[in-house]
Short mmCIF file of C-alpha atoms and ligand atoms in Angstrom, two decimals:
data_model
loop_
_atom_site.label_atom_id
_atom_site.label_comp_id
_atom_site.label_asym_id
_atom_site.label_seq_id
_atom_site.Cartn_x
_atom_site.Cartn_y
_atom_site.Cartn_z
CA MET A 1 -39.26 159.60 -82.77
CA PRO A 2 -41.00 158.40 -79.59
CA ILE A 3 -42.48 154.92 -80.01
CA SER A 4 -44.41 153.22 -77.22
CA LEU A 5 -46.33 150.01 -76.72
CA LEU A 6 -49.86 149.99 -75.31
CA PRO A 7 -49.52 151.75 -71.91
CA PRO A 8 -50.33 149.79 -68.74
CA ASP A 9 -53.47 151.88 -68.16
CA THR A 10 -54.85 150.77 -71.49
CA LEU A 11 -54.06 147.09 -70.79
CA ARG A 12 -55.65 147.28 -67.35
CA ALA A 13 -58.74 148.96 -68.74
CA ILE A 14 -59.12 146.34 -71.49
CA ALA A 15 -58.94 143.53 -68.89
CA GLU A 16 -61.44 145.21 -66.59
CA VAL A 17 -64.02 146.03 -69.26
CA ARG A 18 -63.65 142.51 -70.56
CA ALA A 19 -64.30 141.09 -67.08
CA ARG A 20 -67.41 143.23 -66.75
CA ASN A 21 -68.66 142.27 -70.17
CA ASP A 22 -67.99 138.58 -69.49
CA ALA A 23 -69.92 138.81 -66.27
CA ALA A 24 -72.87 140.59 -67.87
CA ALA A 25 -72.93 138.53 -71.03
CA ALA A 26 -74.97 135.53 -69.78
CA GLY A 27 -75.16 133.88 -73.17
CA GLU A 28 -74.81 136.87 -75.42
CA ARG A 29 -71.92 139.27 -75.64
CA PRO A 30 -72.62 143.00 -75.69
CA ALA A 31 -72.19 144.42 -79.17
CA ALA A 32 -70.08 147.35 -80.47
CA PHE A 33 -71.10 149.45 -83.46
CA VAL A 34 -68.35 151.53 -85.12
CA LEU A 35 -69.36 154.09 -87.76
CA THR A 36 -66.65 155.68 -89.87
CA PHE A 37 -66.57 158.93 -91.79
CA GLY A 38 -63.75 160.25 -93.94
CA CYS A 39 -60.57 158.88 -95.48
CA GLN A 40 -58.74 155.56 -95.47
CA GLN A 41 -56.70 156.64 -92.47
CA ASN A 42 -59.95 156.85 -90.55
CA GLU A 43 -61.00 153.41 -91.86
CA ALA A 44 -57.70 152.08 -90.54
CA ASP A 45 -58.23 153.80 -87.15
CA SER A 46 -61.71 152.29 -86.97
CA GLU A 47 -60.17 148.85 -87.43
CA LYS A 48 -58.13 149.56 -84.34
CA MET A 49 -61.20 150.76 -82.46
CA ARG A 50 -62.94 147.48 -83.37
CA GLY A 51 -59.81 145.57 -82.38
CA MET A 52 -59.84 147.17 -78.94
CA ALA A 53 -63.56 146.67 -78.62
CA ALA A 54 -63.15 142.97 -79.44
CA GLU A 55 -60.41 142.69 -76.77
CA MET A 56 -62.82 144.32 -74.35
CA GLY A 57 -65.27 141.50 -74.92
CA TYR A 58 -67.64 143.11 -77.43
CA ARG A 59 -68.91 141.44 -80.56
CA MET A 60 -69.25 143.60 -83.68
CA THR A 61 -72.62 144.60 -85.01
CA GLU A 62 -73.85 146.64 -87.97
CA ARG A 63 -77.02 147.57 -86.04
CA PRO A 64 -76.63 150.54 -83.68
CA GLU A 65 -79.97 149.75 -82.00
CA GLU A 66 -78.59 146.54 -80.55
CA ALA A 67 -75.23 147.98 -79.51
CA GLY A 68 -73.95 148.46 -75.95
CA LEU A 69 -71.11 150.59 -77.30
CA ILE A 70 -71.35 153.04 -80.21
CA LEU A 71 -68.23 154.69 -81.54
CA VAL A 72 -68.39 157.33 -84.26
CA ASN A 73 -65.08 157.99 -85.98
CA THR A 74 -65.50 161.48 -87.44
CA CYS A 75 -63.94 163.53 -90.27
CA ALA A 76 -63.40 167.27 -90.32
CA ILE A 77 -62.14 167.76 -93.86
CA ARG A 78 -65.24 169.50 -95.16
CA GLU A 79 -68.31 170.95 -93.48
CA HIS A 80 -70.51 168.33 -95.10
CA ALA A 81 -68.70 165.49 -93.30
CA GLU A 82 -69.12 167.24 -89.97
CA LYS A 83 -72.84 167.97 -90.52
CA LYS A 84 -73.57 164.39 -91.46
CA ALA A 85 -71.85 163.10 -88.35
CA LEU A 86 -73.73 165.56 -86.11
CA SER A 87 -77.01 164.56 -87.61
CA ILE A 88 -76.41 160.82 -87.12
CA ILE A 89 -75.11 161.30 -83.59
CA GLY A 90 -78.30 163.29 -82.92
CA GLN A 91 -80.31 160.17 -83.75
CA TYR A 92 -78.58 158.21 -81.03
CA LYS A 93 -80.41 160.24 -78.39
CA HIS A 94 -83.39 157.91 -78.52
CA LEU A 95 -81.15 154.82 -78.43
CA ARG A 96 -79.67 156.06 -75.14
CA ALA A 97 -83.19 156.75 -73.82
CA ALA A 98 -84.20 153.18 -74.63
CA ARG A 99 -81.01 151.69 -73.19
CA PRO A 100 -79.43 153.79 -70.40
CA SER A 101 -76.32 151.60 -70.20
CA LEU A 102 -75.42 152.41 -73.83
CA ILE A 103 -71.98 154.02 -74.09
CA ILE A 104 -71.47 156.55 -76.91
CA GLY A 105 -68.05 157.87 -77.88
CA VAL A 106 -67.16 160.35 -80.61
CA CYS A 107 -63.64 159.96 -81.93
CA GLY A 108 -61.41 161.17 -84.74
CA CYS A 109 -60.65 164.47 -86.46
CA MET A 110 -63.74 166.44 -85.57
CA VAL A 111 -63.10 166.18 -81.84
CA ALA A 112 -59.51 167.42 -82.07
CA GLN A 113 -61.14 170.85 -82.50
CA PRO A 114 -61.91 172.61 -79.20
CA HIS A 115 -65.13 174.18 -80.47
CA ARG A 116 -66.54 170.78 -81.43
CA VAL A 117 -65.48 169.18 -78.15
CA GLU A 118 -67.32 171.98 -76.34
CA GLU A 119 -70.39 171.39 -78.51
CA PHE A 120 -70.54 167.68 -77.70
CA LYS A 121 -70.03 168.39 -74.01
CA LEU A 122 -72.81 170.94 -73.81
CA ARG A 123 -75.32 170.04 -76.45
CA TYR A 124 -75.07 166.23 -76.68
CA PRO A 125 -75.57 165.03 -73.09
CA TYR A 126 -75.82 161.41 -74.22
CA VAL A 127 -72.31 161.47 -75.68
CA ASP A 128 -70.08 159.99 -73.00
CA PHE A 129 -66.67 160.95 -74.28
CA THR A 130 -64.67 162.36 -77.16
CA LEU A 131 -61.25 161.15 -78.21
CA ASP A 132 -58.97 162.51 -80.97
CA ALA A 133 -57.02 160.26 -83.31
CA ALA A 134 -53.62 160.77 -81.61
CA ALA A 135 -55.15 159.50 -78.35
CA LEU A 136 -56.90 156.44 -79.80
CA HIS A 137 -55.14 154.02 -77.45
CA ARG A 138 -56.99 155.60 -74.56
CA LEU A 139 -60.31 154.22 -75.79
CA PRO A 140 -60.50 151.38 -73.24
CA GLU A 141 -59.91 153.80 -70.38
CA MET A 142 -62.75 156.00 -71.60
CA VAL A 143 -65.11 153.03 -71.90
CA LEU A 144 -64.16 151.78 -68.45
CA ALA A 145 -64.63 155.21 -66.86
CA ARG A 146 -68.18 155.39 -68.16
CA MET A 147 -68.96 151.78 -67.16
CA ALA A 148 -67.70 152.47 -63.66
CA GLY A 149 -70.08 155.41 -63.40
CA GLY A 150 -67.39 158.07 -63.81
CA ARG A 151 -67.91 161.52 -65.29
CA ARG A 152 -68.23 162.17 -68.99
CA GLU A 153 -64.82 163.01 -70.45
CA PHE A 154 -63.90 165.55 -73.10
CA PRO A 155 -60.11 165.71 -73.31
CA LEU A 156 -58.55 168.22 -75.70
CA PRO A 157 -55.63 166.97 -77.82
CA ALA A 158 -52.75 166.13 -75.49
CA TYR A 159 -50.11 167.49 -77.88
CA GLY A 160 -49.56 171.10 -78.84
CA PRO A 161 -48.87 172.33 -82.35
CA SER A 162 -45.14 171.83 -82.12
CA ASP A 163 -45.11 168.48 -80.21
CA VAL A 164 -44.67 165.21 -82.04
CA PRO A 165 -47.09 162.69 -80.46
CA PRO A 166 -45.65 159.20 -79.89
CA VAL A 167 -46.42 156.36 -82.27
CA VAL A 168 -48.33 153.79 -80.20
CA GLU A 169 -47.68 150.25 -81.38
CA GLY A 170 -49.58 147.17 -80.39
CA MET A 171 -53.19 148.29 -80.79
CA PRO A 172 -55.15 145.20 -81.83
CA ILE A 173 -56.62 145.47 -85.33
CA HIS A 174 -59.95 143.96 -86.39
CA ARG A 175 -59.97 143.72 -90.19
CA GLU A 176 -63.16 142.88 -92.05
CA THR A 177 -61.53 141.05 -94.94
CA LYS A 178 -58.46 138.89 -95.18
CA TRP A 179 -57.49 139.63 -98.73
CA ARG A 180 -57.22 143.42 -98.59
CA ALA A 181 -55.72 145.56 -95.85
CA TRP A 182 -54.81 149.09 -94.85
CA LEU A 183 -51.40 149.40 -93.27
CA SER A 184 -50.61 152.73 -91.63
CA ILE A 185 -46.98 153.67 -91.98
CA MET A 186 -47.10 157.22 -90.65
CA TYR A 187 -49.46 159.61 -88.94
CA GLY A 188 -50.04 163.35 -89.01
CA CYS A 189 -48.96 165.98 -91.47
CA ASN A 190 -46.53 168.94 -91.50
CA ASN A 191 -47.51 170.49 -94.80
CA PHE A 192 -50.05 173.08 -93.73
CA CYS A 193 -51.82 173.59 -97.05
CA SER A 194 -53.78 176.76 -96.39
CA TYR A 195 -57.22 175.10 -96.80
CA CYS A 196 -56.57 171.94 -94.82
CA ILE A 197 -57.55 171.06 -91.31
CA VAL A 198 -55.56 167.80 -91.17
CA PRO A 199 -52.31 169.19 -89.70
CA HIS A 200 -54.42 170.88 -86.99
CA VAL A 201 -56.42 167.76 -86.06
CA ARG A 202 -53.91 164.97 -86.61
CA GLY A 203 -50.79 166.73 -85.30
CA ARG A 204 -47.20 166.60 -86.41
CA GLU A 205 -45.84 164.00 -88.76
CA ARG A 206 -44.46 160.80 -87.22
CA SER A 207 -43.42 157.52 -88.79
CA ARG A 208 -43.68 153.93 -87.71
CA ARG A 209 -40.43 151.99 -87.57
CA LEU A 210 -39.41 149.90 -90.54
CA ALA A 211 -39.28 146.71 -88.48
CA ASP A 212 -42.86 147.19 -87.21
CA ILE A 213 -44.21 147.88 -90.68
CA GLU A 214 -42.38 144.96 -92.18
CA ALA A 215 -43.61 142.57 -89.46
CA GLU A 216 -47.19 143.69 -90.06
CA ALA A 217 -46.87 143.29 -93.82
CA ARG A 218 -45.32 139.85 -93.48
CA ALA A 219 -48.07 138.67 -91.14
CA LEU A 220 -50.77 139.96 -93.53
CA ILE A 221 -49.22 138.17 -96.50
CA VAL A 222 -48.84 134.90 -94.57
CA GLU A 223 -52.57 135.15 -93.70
CA GLY A 224 -53.45 135.44 -97.37
CA CYS A 225 -53.64 139.17 -97.95
CA ARG A 226 -53.40 140.04 -101.66
CA ASP A 227 -53.53 143.81 -101.60
CA ILE A 228 -51.92 146.11 -99.03
CA THR A 229 -52.36 149.85 -99.06
CA LEU A 230 -49.65 151.74 -97.21
CA LEU A 231 -51.34 154.68 -95.56
CA GLY A 232 -50.33 158.09 -94.39
CA GLN A 233 -51.36 161.70 -94.96
CA ASN A 234 -48.12 162.13 -96.89
CA VAL A 235 -46.47 158.74 -97.39
CA ASN A 236 -43.58 160.28 -99.36
CA SER A 237 -42.17 161.76 -96.21
CA TRP A 238 -42.14 158.44 -94.38
CA GLY A 239 -38.97 157.99 -92.32
CA ARG A 240 -38.24 161.68 -91.85
CA MET A 241 -37.32 162.47 -88.26
CA PRO A 242 -38.16 165.85 -86.69
CA ASP A 243 -34.53 166.91 -87.36
CA GLY A 244 -34.93 166.19 -91.06
CA SER A 245 -32.82 163.04 -91.13
CA PHE A 246 -33.89 159.64 -92.57
CA PRO A 247 -32.13 157.04 -90.36
CA GLU A 248 -34.18 154.12 -91.73
CA GLY A 249 -34.22 155.22 -95.37
CA ASP A 250 -37.02 156.95 -97.25
CA PHE A 251 -40.38 155.84 -98.60
CA ALA A 252 -38.88 154.53 -101.88
CA ALA A 253 -36.55 152.29 -99.85
CA LEU A 254 -39.43 151.11 -97.65
CA ILE A 255 -41.76 150.15 -100.46
CA GLY A 256 -38.92 148.56 -102.42
CA ARG A 257 -38.09 146.43 -99.43
CA LEU A 258 -41.71 145.37 -98.84
CA ALA A 259 -42.07 144.52 -102.55
CA GLU A 260 -39.32 141.96 -102.07
CA LEU A 261 -41.40 139.90 -99.62
CA GLU A 262 -42.46 136.46 -100.88
CA GLY A 263 -46.08 136.00 -102.05
CA ASP A 264 -48.66 136.96 -104.62
CA PHE A 265 -49.72 140.43 -103.49
CA ARG A 266 -49.80 144.04 -104.56
CA LEU A 267 -48.71 147.10 -102.65
CA ARG A 268 -50.32 150.50 -103.08
CA PHE A 269 -49.96 153.77 -101.17
CA MET A 270 -52.05 156.80 -100.29
CA THR A 271 -51.55 159.81 -100.25
CA SER A 272 -48.59 161.53 -101.89
CA HIS A 273 -47.58 165.14 -102.10
CA PRO A 274 -46.14 166.30 -105.46
CA LYS A 275 -43.30 168.17 -103.80
CA ASP A 276 -42.02 164.90 -102.30
CA ALA A 277 -42.78 162.38 -105.11
CA SER A 278 -39.18 161.43 -105.91
CA ASP A 279 -37.53 159.92 -108.97
CA ALA A 280 -36.26 157.18 -106.67
CA LEU A 281 -39.89 156.23 -105.95
CA ILE A 282 -40.73 156.17 -109.67
CA GLU A 283 -37.70 153.94 -110.38
CA THR A 284 -38.61 151.63 -107.49
CA MET A 285 -42.18 151.26 -108.73
CA ALA A 286 -41.00 150.49 -112.25
CA ARG A 287 -38.63 147.83 -110.90
CA HIS A 288 -41.17 145.90 -108.81
CA GLU A 289 -44.27 144.34 -110.30
CA LYS A 290 -45.67 143.89 -106.84
CA ILE A 291 -46.13 147.64 -106.55
CA ALA A 292 -49.49 148.38 -108.21
CA ARG A 293 -49.29 150.56 -111.30
CA HIS A 294 -51.37 153.28 -109.71
CA PHE A 295 -50.34 156.72 -108.50
CA HIS A 296 -52.79 158.96 -106.68
CA LEU A 297 -51.20 162.41 -106.81
CA PRO A 298 -53.37 165.28 -105.60
CA LEU A 299 -53.07 168.28 -107.92
CA GLN A 300 -55.70 170.51 -106.19
CA SER A 301 -55.46 173.23 -108.85
CA GLY A 302 -53.81 173.75 -112.22
CA SER A 303 -53.19 177.48 -111.60
CA ASP A 304 -49.81 178.51 -110.16
CA ALA A 305 -51.39 181.53 -108.45
CA VAL A 306 -53.92 179.31 -106.67
CA LEU A 307 -51.31 176.67 -105.83
CA ALA A 308 -49.19 179.42 -104.22
CA ARG A 309 -52.13 180.66 -102.17
CA MET A 310 -52.86 177.08 -101.19
CA ASN A 311 -49.23 176.82 -99.94
CA ARG A 312 -48.71 173.72 -102.09
CA ARG A 313 -45.09 174.58 -102.94
CA TYR A 314 -45.08 173.32 -106.56
CA THR A 315 -46.22 174.61 -109.91
CA ALA A 316 -48.37 172.98 -112.60
CA GLU A 317 -45.20 172.54 -114.67
CA HIS A 318 -43.55 170.65 -111.87
CA TYR A 319 -46.60 168.41 -111.52
CA LEU A 320 -46.68 167.72 -115.27
CA GLY A 321 -42.99 166.76 -115.09
CA ILE A 322 -43.76 164.08 -112.53
CA VAL A 323 -46.56 162.73 -114.71
CA ASP A 324 -44.20 162.57 -117.70
CA ARG A 325 -41.60 160.68 -115.69
CA LEU A 326 -44.19 158.27 -114.31
CA ARG A 327 -45.53 157.52 -117.79
CA ALA A 328 -42.05 157.22 -119.29
CA ALA A 329 -41.24 154.60 -116.63
CA MET A 330 -44.65 152.86 -116.63
CA PRO A 331 -46.71 153.61 -119.73
CA ASP A 332 -49.75 151.69 -118.41
CA ILE A 333 -49.88 153.47 -115.05
CA THR A 334 -53.29 154.60 -113.68
CA LEU A 335 -53.27 158.19 -112.54
CA THR A 336 -55.81 159.72 -110.18
CA THR A 337 -55.95 163.03 -108.40
CA ASP A 338 -57.82 165.37 -106.06
CA ILE A 339 -59.11 168.73 -107.22
CA ILE A 340 -60.57 171.61 -105.20
CA VAL A 341 -62.79 174.03 -107.03
CA GLY A 342 -63.84 177.44 -105.78
CA PHE A 343 -60.77 178.10 -103.65
CA PRO A 344 -60.80 181.71 -102.44
CA GLY A 345 -59.73 184.06 -105.21
CA GLU A 346 -60.02 181.45 -107.97
CA THR A 347 -60.72 183.35 -111.18
CA GLU A 348 -62.27 181.95 -114.33
CA GLU A 349 -58.75 181.90 -115.77
CA ASP A 350 -57.41 179.93 -112.79
CA PHE A 351 -60.19 177.42 -113.20
CA GLU A 352 -59.50 177.09 -116.93
CA ALA A 353 -55.90 176.32 -116.03
CA THR A 354 -57.15 173.39 -113.95
CA LEU A 355 -59.27 172.12 -116.85
CA ASP A 356 -56.20 172.47 -119.05
CA VAL A 357 -54.10 170.25 -116.79
CA LEU A 358 -56.93 167.71 -116.80
CA ARG A 359 -56.90 167.70 -120.59
CA ARG A 360 -53.15 167.36 -120.72
CA VAL A 361 -52.77 164.60 -118.09
CA ARG A 362 -55.95 162.68 -118.87
CA PHE A 363 -56.39 161.20 -115.40
CA ASP A 364 -58.22 157.87 -115.14
CA MET A 365 -60.30 159.32 -112.34
CA ILE A 366 -60.45 162.44 -110.15
CA TYR A 367 -61.89 163.12 -106.74
CA SER A 368 -63.28 166.64 -106.87
CA PHE A 369 -64.38 168.83 -104.03
CA ILE A 370 -65.94 172.23 -103.63
CA TYR A 371 -63.78 174.30 -101.31
CA SER A 372 -65.11 174.27 -97.75
CA PRO A 373 -63.75 176.87 -95.30
CA ARG A 374 -62.33 175.21 -92.16
CA LYS A 375 -62.14 177.16 -88.92
CA GLY A 376 -58.55 177.85 -87.92
CA THR A 377 -57.04 177.48 -91.40
CA PRO A 378 -55.59 180.56 -93.21
CA ALA A 379 -57.78 180.18 -96.32
CA ALA A 380 -60.95 180.45 -94.25
CA GLU A 381 -59.86 184.04 -93.48
CA TYR A 382 -59.13 185.06 -97.07
CA ALA A 383 -61.43 187.90 -98.08
CA ASP A 384 -62.19 186.72 -101.59
CA GLN A 385 -64.40 183.66 -100.93
CA ILE A 386 -66.11 182.39 -104.07
CA PRO A 387 -69.94 182.50 -104.18
CA ALA A 388 -71.54 179.06 -103.91
CA ASP A 389 -73.30 179.27 -107.30
CA VAL A 390 -70.03 180.06 -109.09
CA ALA A 391 -68.23 177.17 -107.36
CA HIS A 392 -71.07 174.75 -108.15
CA ALA A 393 -71.14 175.76 -111.82
CA ARG A 394 -67.34 175.17 -112.08
CA PHE A 395 -67.68 171.88 -110.25
CA ASP A 396 -70.26 170.71 -112.82
CA ARG A 397 -68.00 171.72 -115.73
CA LEU A 398 -65.06 169.90 -114.11
CA ILE A 399 -67.07 166.71 -113.70
CA ALA A 400 -68.44 166.85 -117.26
CA LEU A 401 -64.93 167.13 -118.71
CA GLN A 402 -63.54 164.38 -116.50
CA ASN A 403 -66.46 161.99 -117.26
CA GLU A 404 -65.57 162.18 -120.92
CA ILE A 405 -61.93 161.53 -120.18
CA SER A 406 -62.64 158.64 -117.74
CA PHE A 407 -64.85 157.02 -120.31
CA GLU A 408 -62.20 157.29 -123.02
CA LYS A 409 -59.54 155.94 -120.67
CA ASN A 410 -61.77 153.01 -119.74
CA LYS A 411 -62.34 152.27 -123.41
CA GLN A 412 -58.57 151.69 -123.83
CA ALA A 413 -59.02 148.60 -121.60
CA GLU A 414 -61.46 146.94 -124.03
CA GLY A 415 -60.05 143.72 -125.45
CA LYS A 416 -57.29 143.59 -122.82
CA THR A 417 -56.91 140.84 -120.23
CA LEU A 418 -56.32 142.34 -116.77
CA ARG A 419 -55.36 141.01 -113.36
CA VAL A 420 -58.36 141.48 -111.07
CA LEU A 421 -58.73 140.92 -107.33
CA CYS A 422 -62.28 139.65 -106.77
CA ASP A 423 -63.93 141.30 -103.78
CA GLY A 424 -67.61 140.47 -103.96
CA GLU A 425 -70.58 139.73 -106.13
CA LYS A 426 -73.64 141.54 -107.34
CA VAL A 427 -76.90 140.30 -108.90
CA GLN A 428 -77.88 142.26 -111.95
CA GLY A 429 -80.77 141.42 -114.30
CA GLY A 430 -81.05 137.90 -112.78
CA GLU A 431 -77.37 137.23 -113.48
CA THR A 432 -74.76 136.92 -110.73
CA LEU A 433 -71.66 139.00 -111.51
CA ARG A 434 -68.44 139.13 -109.55
CA SER A 435 -66.92 142.47 -108.71
CA GLY A 436 -63.31 143.32 -108.30
CA ARG A 437 -60.56 145.81 -108.89
CA THR A 438 -57.71 145.95 -111.41
CA ASP A 439 -54.16 146.69 -110.35
CA GLY A 440 -54.92 150.28 -111.32
CA GLY A 441 -57.91 150.24 -108.89
CA LYS A 442 -60.63 150.25 -111.54
CA LEU A 443 -63.96 148.58 -110.76
CA VAL A 444 -64.74 145.49 -112.85
CA TYR A 445 -67.90 143.40 -113.08
CA PHE A 446 -67.31 140.01 -114.57
CA SER A 447 -68.78 136.58 -115.08
CA GLY A 448 -67.07 133.30 -114.26
CA ASP A 449 -66.21 131.44 -111.15
CA ALA A 450 -64.30 133.37 -108.52
CA ARG A 451 -64.56 134.01 -104.84
CA PRO A 452 -63.74 137.13 -102.89
CA GLY A 453 -60.00 137.16 -102.37
CA ASP A 454 -59.24 135.24 -105.64
CA VAL A 455 -56.95 136.88 -108.17
CA VAL A 456 -58.19 136.18 -111.70
CA GLN A 457 -57.44 137.24 -115.27
CA VAL A 458 -60.46 139.04 -116.77
CA LYS A 459 -60.94 139.73 -120.43
CA ILE A 460 -62.48 143.21 -120.67
CA GLU A 461 -65.35 143.21 -123.17
CA ARG A 462 -67.03 146.52 -122.58
CA ALA A 463 -66.13 149.80 -120.93
CA GLU A 464 -68.59 152.15 -119.26
CA PRO A 465 -67.68 155.56 -117.80
CA PHE A 466 -67.13 154.18 -114.32
CA VAL A 467 -66.92 150.42 -114.69
CA LEU A 468 -65.34 147.78 -116.90
CA ARG A 469 -67.24 144.61 -117.80
CA GLY A 470 -65.80 141.26 -118.88
CA LYS A 471 -65.39 137.60 -118.18
CA ILE A 472 -62.72 135.34 -116.75
CA GLY A 473 -60.56 133.93 -119.48
N1 LIG B 1 -62.32 171.93 -98.81
C1 LIG B 1 -62.47 171.14 -99.86
N2 LIG B 1 -61.68 170.07 -100.07
C2 LIG B 1 -60.70 169.82 -99.22
N3 LIG B 1 -59.71 168.88 -99.21
C3 LIG B 1 -58.95 169.10 -98.14
N4 LIG B 1 -59.37 170.18 -97.47
C4 LIG B 1 -60.46 170.66 -98.12
C5 LIG B 1 -61.32 171.76 -97.95
N5 LIG B 1 -61.15 172.61 -96.90
C6 LIG B 1 -59.63 167.85 -100.23
C7 LIG B 1 -58.24 167.87 -100.89
C8 LIG B 1 -57.57 166.66 -100.34
C9 LIG B 1 -58.72 165.73 -100.14
C10 LIG B 1 -58.48 164.62 -99.21
O1 LIG B 1 -59.74 166.58 -99.65
O2 LIG B 1 -58.42 167.74 -102.30
O3 LIG B 1 -56.57 166.15 -101.19
FE1 LIG B 2 -59.17 161.80 -92.94
FE2 LIG B 2 -58.60 164.32 -93.07
FE3 LIG B 2 -61.07 163.56 -92.76
FE4 LIG B 2 -59.36 163.34 -90.78
S1 LIG B 2 -60.02 165.26 -91.67
S2 LIG B 2 -60.80 161.80 -91.48
S3 LIG B 2 -57.51 162.87 -91.86
S4 LIG B 2 -59.84 163.17 -94.53
#
């Protein structure tokens, strides 16, 4: 797997932009505003964009109107995410008019699609460049080119469908909080589910090296991080080389090794594919209390016919088998999933099969989505697209069922004392409450003295459908 450090062009560009920003700063540094759409992987990429911006001499701001650099990290997973990004980017037109030196870059999944790149080039003249996720390290070059008065740049992805892009190590990371962190362990996806744009926009699967991941995890823990989420589009295939070999071990070995590091922290991981969720991983989780008792395992549909048309390569029965083994090994495990409703050809019977799996598994929480056709994916071409009103009605039924289940599951926590990582506070009815997450990732509001980053034991007094309430004790 090709691994490289930041290329010399990137380092030179960082130094030059920094010199220009230092010279122009006269008291106040120019500011960078980074807006993120989409998944945790994008959040993690945005932290690298902020890291590079900080190295280039920018301070961070939450106010686009005072920024000298605006970066929008986009998502292409559903049409809604794309439309929202386009509408917000449209609003930056007047910011550019008010401040001609403003640099605007559009990054991420949306701009790995040639038709979108073309659209930004032609219809958004105030967008200076686009940059897809596999080329993120080129950000400083793009900023420098614009500062130096060069042309607008709209590169298409540098890697074709069968190339494996290199893993670029050494991008600086600007994390907002010390106590919780994303840690990317792999990039890209080879699964090609028939609805999904990700393999098309993030390219072929590639893994970071064990030593690099371990060094990053160690550094985070030493700095006081309490909760690390290992990230990848399909973490279960971490370590797999293009030839199918696993020279550094597999994901179960990786997480087991990280769980042996010293310190009071929890490890979690996102996202898994049921076809790769191994018994070795379940055993490793059960053995290590530092691996959070939470498994997010996207089901997508409970109908075997739909799963086959989605190219998911497992059946509902196989999925239920994994759930049984997880619960046998860890009875208190939190289970969450992703469901798509209204996939082309989904019949009422197919949809009932999904509801049935929900009733059998009793997930703690689900993330549900109405199918959104994505240009260039096979499912977008299927003739039997589902009418919007049918999909919406099914979506509402799905949510109603899950709300009942989530509430019941939350009620099981009443009276228990749970380990909670405090991450903020909220004033409600004149009272200041702390907020935090359990090991299973559930939201808790609680009273008592705790600061963000503290790990506390909270006695759960009352469950609501989406939140637990309690007090330290
Ligand atoms: N339409 C709707 N939902 C989708 N997802 C992925 N692609 C699509 C699509 N085209 C959902 C899947 C995935 C989650 C991240 O987004 O459920 O697990
Ligand atoms: Fe994340 Fe997928 Fe959206 Fe890209 S398209 S931001 S990988 S959810």
